[in-house]
Amino acid sequence: MRSYKIAVLAGDGIGPEVTEQSLKVLTAAGRKFGFRLDIQEADFGGKAIDKFGLPLPESTLKICRESRAVLLGAVGGPKWDELPVEIRPEKGLLAIRKELGLYANLRPVSLPPSLSEISPLKPQLVEEGLNFIIVRELTGGLYFGQPRKRFEGPRGREAVDTLSYTEEEIRRIVTIAFQLAQQRRKKVTSVDKANVLESSRLWREITNEIAKAYPDVQLEHMYVDNCAMQLVRNPSQFDVIVTENMFGDILSDLAAMIGGSLGLLPSASLGTGRTSLYEPAHGSAPDIAGEGKANPIASILSAAMMLRFSCQEKEAAEAIEKAVEKVLNQGWKTADLAGKEEKYISTEEMGDKIAEAL
Ligand code: NAD
């Protein structure tokens, strides 16, 4: 039987609750499609701070490095908010991304037509649902470029950050976008600010070069300010959006909002090594932890992405995505999706329904 080694870092707050549902659905998928997961759980985030004094212990990192994929819940919470920044749970997130060399963040936004009313956009803009994916570069650009400093200049205090990209950094992320588009609706929107920024002009040049190898994929370039407008005005025009780190940071949060609920949004981070990381886009939601109110779908869809990208179990991934859509179309909702007077089901019940639908 095919077997895959997976590290599970359930983390804090609602992390363990939603991850438990993902494992339930993954087990059901394995039974149906003939594979098994060799799961190793490890401490991460606040839980690891309590035990070892730091958010990403060496033992956890070792388990991750030896695994094909990491399935992460969420970290953080008020208990650890007063700690120095270097040992806060969130520091573990940055550390694990760096240690695993994760440079591509994939954030699909999909909202079935049956749930279009939860999007803050006008009904006519989302009546056919939403289905696009943002591919964000994670390790370059303004957040990491050198020099980066504050200093005393002739006109007083000054600060500098540097937006730099190498050819290779652009090439590898844009290639991922084209490969993804080939499996989807075959359209890539490359987002830049090439009317102003030199790094964007290089981005555009390399993207055009890569496009030649994918004649079946339509490429369009869009300025980032226009893209922000278009996401709100006509989001269904997009299939795959690819962009640099800071633009992606901002656009992915905008996209998360138009998707209606954080509880529906999965993510994948792919890298240079063999281990990729999969996690819901939301945090540990301490305000609802332990109440059975968390929506497990973001985590379950992250697990589906894991099967697709890290285990090549494409059929099983699609089956999970279809099961989620079916359950939502049947009208089942967790608290975050339900209106004020509407009934809702618990985290565990949602997990059960999706596993059954499989
Ligand atoms: P959050 O994403 O945890 O919560 C924001 C709001 O969305 C809350 O009202 C919460 O109840 C709701 N929500 C989030 N996920 C939900 C789900 N699955 N189902 C239903 N409702 C959901 O963001 P926050 O409140 O800003 O942060 C809480 C903690 O999480 C902080 O310590 C923060 O640092 C941490 N955080 C962790 C990650 C991560 O682990 N990747 C990401 C963001 C924030």
XYZ file of C-alpha atoms and ligand atoms in Angstrom:
402
model
C 0.000 0.000 0.000
C 1.261 3.515 -0.764
C 2.374 5.208 2.452
C 3.309 8.820 3.162
C 5.167 10.201 6.145
C 3.377 13.290 7.437
C 4.305 15.565 10.353
C 1.290 16.964 12.164
C 1.783 20.143 14.203
C -1.685 20.837 15.570
C -0.531 23.838 17.635
C -2.731 26.021 19.822
C -6.298 27.312 20.146
C -8.553 25.835 17.481
C -5.509 24.243 15.773
C -5.979 20.805 17.387
C -9.786 20.881 16.872
C -9.639 21.539 13.153
C -6.615 19.283 12.575
C -8.452 16.358 14.174
C -11.177 16.710 11.541
C -8.592 16.809 8.753
C -7.016 13.596 10.001
C -10.462 11.991 10.068
C -11.088 12.991 6.453
C -7.573 11.952 5.379
C -8.081 8.523 6.948
C -11.380 8.124 5.077
C -9.658 9.191 1.835
C -6.847 6.695 2.428
C -9.352 3.868 2.906
C -11.156 4.790 -0.285
C -8.133 5.385 -2.500
C -5.742 2.784 -1.080
C -3.016 4.697 0.739
C -2.018 5.178 4.341
C -0.504 8.082 6.194
C 2.344 7.540 8.616
C 1.518 10.377 11.015
C 3.986 11.810 13.497
C 2.642 14.473 15.816
C 5.014 17.071 17.259
C 4.877 20.091 19.564
C 4.864 23.507 17.982
C 3.960 27.075 18.922
C 2.669 27.890 22.403
C 2.467 24.241 23.353
C 6.180 23.820 22.563
C 7.050 26.989 24.497
C 5.331 25.537 27.580
C 7.287 22.285 27.253
C 10.659 23.298 25.828
C 10.841 27.096 26.147
C 10.834 27.721 22.393
C 8.221 27.490 19.622
C 10.111 25.274 17.167
C 12.181 22.701 19.073
C 14.935 20.866 17.210
C 13.067 17.557 17.708
C 9.999 18.984 15.900
C 12.100 20.349 13.070
C 13.780 16.953 12.662
C 10.392 15.221 12.338
C 9.325 17.828 9.741
C 12.532 17.444 7.713
C 12.085 13.668 7.615
C 8.478 13.992 6.423
C 7.016 14.470 2.996
C 4.687 17.176 4.258
C 3.773 19.132 7.359
C 0.133 19.646 8.253
C -0.095 22.609 10.586
C -3.061 23.751 12.691
C -2.476 27.248 14.066
C -0.385 28.827 16.777
C -0.577 31.638 19.287
C -2.909 32.960 21.937
C -3.144 35.425 24.806
C -1.185 33.123 27.126
C 2.021 33.788 25.159
C 1.373 37.381 24.046
C 3.557 38.929 26.750
C 6.650 36.871 25.899
C 9.623 38.504 24.144
C 9.147 38.531 20.366
C 11.954 35.984 19.727
C 10.201 33.210 21.619
C 6.580 33.959 20.701
C 4.606 31.157 18.969
C 4.419 33.162 15.722
C 8.224 33.203 15.576
C 7.978 29.440 15.084
C 6.015 30.021 11.867
C 8.734 32.221 10.375
C 11.400 29.767 11.538
C 9.754 26.690 10.034
C 9.189 28.437 6.679
C 12.842 29.484 6.625
C 14.192 26.080 7.718
C 12.175 24.255 5.062
C 13.087 26.802 2.349
C 9.432 27.503 1.538
C 9.258 30.171 -1.170
C 5.828 29.738 -2.761
C 2.607 30.378 -0.899
C -0.544 29.119 -2.619
C -3.867 30.480 -1.416
C -6.937 29.259 -3.245
C -10.155 31.198 -2.755
C -13.191 29.146 -3.597
C -16.717 29.905 -2.612
C -19.496 27.694 -3.943
C -22.538 29.529 -5.372
C -24.630 28.158 -2.484
C -22.580 30.278 -0.063
C -22.280 33.413 -2.174
C -24.274 35.395 0.397
C -21.400 35.204 2.925
C -19.128 37.251 0.657
C -19.215 40.973 1.452
C -19.333 41.642 -2.306
C -22.630 42.412 -4.055
C -24.577 39.194 -4.869
C -24.385 39.754 -8.654
C -20.559 39.708 -8.467
C -20.333 36.327 -6.765
C -23.522 34.521 -7.796
C -21.472 31.997 -9.757
C -19.142 31.522 -6.805
C -15.445 32.292 -6.601
C -12.573 30.116 -7.743
C -9.084 31.523 -8.107
C -5.692 31.040 -6.517
C -3.030 33.509 -5.415
C 0.599 32.418 -5.718
C 2.744 34.657 -3.517
C 6.542 34.747 -3.453
C 7.537 34.266 0.193
C 11.263 34.688 0.651
C 12.364 37.678 -1.448
C 11.425 41.281 -2.094
C 11.053 44.136 0.338
C 10.729 42.011 3.468
C 14.191 40.500 3.107
C 16.207 42.778 0.764
C 19.459 44.402 1.919
C 20.358 47.115 2.783
C 17.670 47.612 5.334
C 18.425 50.172 7.987
C 17.611 53.320 9.872
C 20.144 56.070 10.095
C 20.673 59.739 10.783
C 20.984 61.596 7.460
C 21.634 65.283 6.681
C 17.864 65.929 6.835
C 17.219 64.009 10.032
C 16.065 60.406 10.532
C 16.015 58.207 7.438
C 15.109 54.590 6.764
C 15.702 52.308 3.827
C 14.262 48.964 2.727
C 15.310 47.226 -0.470
C 13.083 45.506 -3.022
C 15.315 43.097 -4.887
C 14.709 39.906 -6.850
C 17.065 37.597 -8.678
C 16.209 36.017 -11.991
C 16.089 32.582 -10.360
C 13.715 33.717 -7.587
C 11.265 35.053 -10.164
C 11.627 32.097 -12.493
C 10.809 29.420 -9.910
C 7.662 31.107 -8.556
C 6.273 32.085 -11.958
C 6.867 28.536 -13.205
C 4.718 27.204 -10.355
C 1.933 29.579 -11.430
C 2.024 28.342 -15.033
C 2.061 24.703 -13.961
C -0.938 25.303 -11.718
C -2.813 27.135 -14.470
C -2.315 24.146 -16.772
C -4.312 22.056 -14.302
C -6.999 24.735 -13.967
C -8.603 27.232 -16.372
C -5.280 28.026 -18.088
C -4.935 31.694 -17.281
C -2.135 33.450 -15.379
C -2.381 37.049 -14.185
C 1.071 38.312 -13.241
C 0.786 41.264 -10.883
C 3.489 43.926 -10.687
C 4.126 47.668 -10.699
C 6.217 47.737 -13.868
C 5.265 51.345 -14.621
C 7.325 52.399 -11.586
C 9.575 49.639 -10.252
C 12.715 48.230 -11.869
C 12.229 44.898 -10.036
C 8.759 44.677 -11.582
C 10.174 45.261 -15.065
C 12.536 42.319 -14.529
C 9.603 40.288 -13.164
C 7.600 41.033 -16.310
C 10.502 40.259 -18.646
C 11.148 36.855 -17.072
C 7.440 36.032 -16.900
C 7.182 36.689 -20.651
C 10.134 34.362 -21.254
C 8.591 31.577 -19.175
C 5.218 31.987 -20.895
C 6.770 30.794 -24.173
C 7.078 27.292 -22.688
C 3.333 27.255 -21.853
C 1.543 28.165 -25.099
C -1.694 26.634 -23.761
C -1.811 29.158 -20.904
C -3.042 32.710 -21.424
C -0.851 35.316 -19.714
C -1.908 38.795 -18.722
C 0.026 41.433 -16.780
C -1.766 43.664 -14.323
C -0.583 46.518 -12.122
C -1.074 45.793 -8.439
C -3.349 48.800 -7.834
C -5.599 47.704 -10.686
C -5.575 44.127 -9.382
C -6.852 45.317 -5.984
C -9.710 47.070 -7.794
C -10.462 44.127 -10.063
C -10.597 41.676 -7.142
C -13.468 43.710 -5.725
C -15.081 44.642 -9.047
C -14.933 41.349 -10.939
C -13.151 38.536 -9.071
C -14.388 35.796 -11.392
C -12.028 37.013 -14.172
C -9.078 35.467 -12.272
C -7.718 31.944 -12.388
C -4.082 32.031 -11.140
C -2.626 35.288 -9.804
C 1.143 35.323 -9.287
C 2.981 38.117 -7.529
C 5.914 39.156 -5.381
C 6.013 39.019 -1.594
C 4.543 42.314 -0.392
C 1.927 42.654 -3.134
C 0.907 39.057 -2.391
C 0.705 39.738 1.332
C -1.796 42.536 0.774
C -3.776 40.973 -2.076
C -4.167 37.622 -0.305
C -5.790 39.307 2.689
C -8.112 41.209 0.382
C -8.950 37.947 -1.374
C -9.545 36.240 1.993
C -12.143 38.869 2.848
C -14.075 38.540 -0.382
C -14.091 34.771 0.194
C -16.395 35.429 3.137
C -14.882 33.404 5.989
C -11.353 32.676 7.123
C -12.663 29.252 8.060
C -12.858 28.248 4.386
C -9.384 29.231 3.198
C -6.596 26.675 2.918
C -2.979 27.321 1.998
C 0.122 25.498 0.862
C 3.740 26.588 1.059
C 6.078 24.835 -1.341
C 9.838 25.044 -1.268
C 13.251 24.065 -2.397
C 13.395 20.914 -0.274
C 11.191 17.863 -0.360
C 8.971 18.950 2.552
C 6.051 21.294 1.912
C 3.754 22.816 4.494
C -0.041 22.960 4.525
C -2.096 25.101 6.886
C -5.391 26.954 7.093
C -5.086 30.689 6.411
C -6.591 31.514 9.805
C -4.949 31.813 13.211
C -5.676 30.024 16.479
C -8.942 31.924 17.101
C -8.657 31.941 20.911
C -12.079 33.639 21.112
C -13.826 30.410 20.043
C -11.296 27.719 21.021
C -12.814 24.709 22.767
C -16.394 25.680 21.902
C -16.874 23.454 18.858
C -17.504 26.571 16.772
C -14.394 26.437 14.572
C -14.887 25.702 10.912
C -12.568 22.781 9.992
C -12.935 23.276 6.215
C -9.816 25.455 5.767
C -7.777 22.724 7.422
C -9.511 19.918 5.488
C -8.904 21.715 2.173
C -5.253 22.238 3.203
C -5.040 18.474 3.710
C -6.488 17.991 0.198
C -3.780 20.292 -1.184
C -1.228 18.162 0.653
C -2.498 15.027 -1.071
C -2.350 16.772 -4.451
C 1.075 18.445 -4.228
C 3.075 16.277 -1.828
C 1.593 12.807 -2.305
C 0.439 12.972 -5.956
C -2.930 11.579 -4.796
C -4.824 13.856 -7.170
C -7.983 11.779 -7.255
C -8.257 11.713 -3.467
C -7.629 15.478 -3.297
C -10.413 16.134 -5.779
C -12.748 13.786 -3.926
C -12.198 15.711 -0.671
C -12.805 19.041 -2.405
C -16.003 17.661 -3.954
C -17.136 16.269 -0.586
C -16.666 19.707 1.012
C -18.630 21.357 -1.773
C -21.390 18.761 -1.519
C -21.807 19.239 2.234
C -21.863 23.036 1.829
C -24.342 22.792 -1.028
C -26.561 20.643 1.175
C -26.762 23.675 3.443
C -24.674 22.458 6.395
C -22.907 25.349 8.094
C -20.567 25.942 10.993
C -21.142 28.996 13.214
C -19.000 31.334 11.077
C -21.087 30.595 7.960
C -24.522 30.705 9.562
C -26.665 33.830 9.768
C -27.815 35.148 13.167
C -31.001 33.072 13.315
C -29.638 30.102 11.394
C -28.837 26.710 12.895
C -25.271 25.482 12.707
C -23.322 22.301 13.316
C -20.178 21.767 15.397
C -16.591 21.412 14.234
C -16.775 17.656 14.754
C -20.121 17.264 12.992
C -18.768 19.150 9.976
C -15.771 16.783 9.903
C -18.098 13.763 10.119
C -20.330 15.030 7.294
C -17.353 15.595 4.991
C -15.847 12.183 5.797
C -19.255 10.574 5.135
C -19.679 12.464 1.856
C -16.384 10.979 0.705
P -7.618 34.464 13.775
O -7.502 34.059 12.359
O -7.209 33.471 14.791
O -9.112 34.927 14.098
C -9.748 36.035 13.468
C -11.269 35.888 13.581
O -11.719 34.850 12.701
C -11.734 35.465 14.974
O -12.945 36.103 15.274
C -11.936 33.988 14.881
O -12.903 33.470 15.768
C -12.367 33.814 13.417
N -11.912 32.523 12.888
C -10.638 32.202 12.529
N -10.577 30.946 12.095
C -11.832 30.445 12.173
C -12.408 29.187 11.869
N -11.679 28.156 11.416
N -13.718 29.027 12.077
C -14.470 30.021 12.535
N -13.998 31.245 12.838
C -12.679 31.454 12.664
O -6.743 35.804 13.934
P -6.395 36.632 15.244
O -7.560 36.651 16.173
O -5.830 37.899 14.750
O -5.192 35.841 15.924
C -5.360 34.901 16.988
C -4.011 34.270 17.281
O -3.598 33.501 16.151
C -2.897 35.274 17.533
O -2.077 34.776 18.559
C -2.171 35.342 16.216
O -0.829 35.724 16.360
C -2.283 33.899 15.754
N -2.169 33.708 14.297
C -1.635 32.526 13.915
C -1.568 32.222 12.566
C -1.030 30.882 12.166
O -0.887 30.018 13.012
N -0.738 30.661 10.885
C -2.086 33.115 11.616
C -2.680 34.299 12.047
C -2.730 34.575 13.403
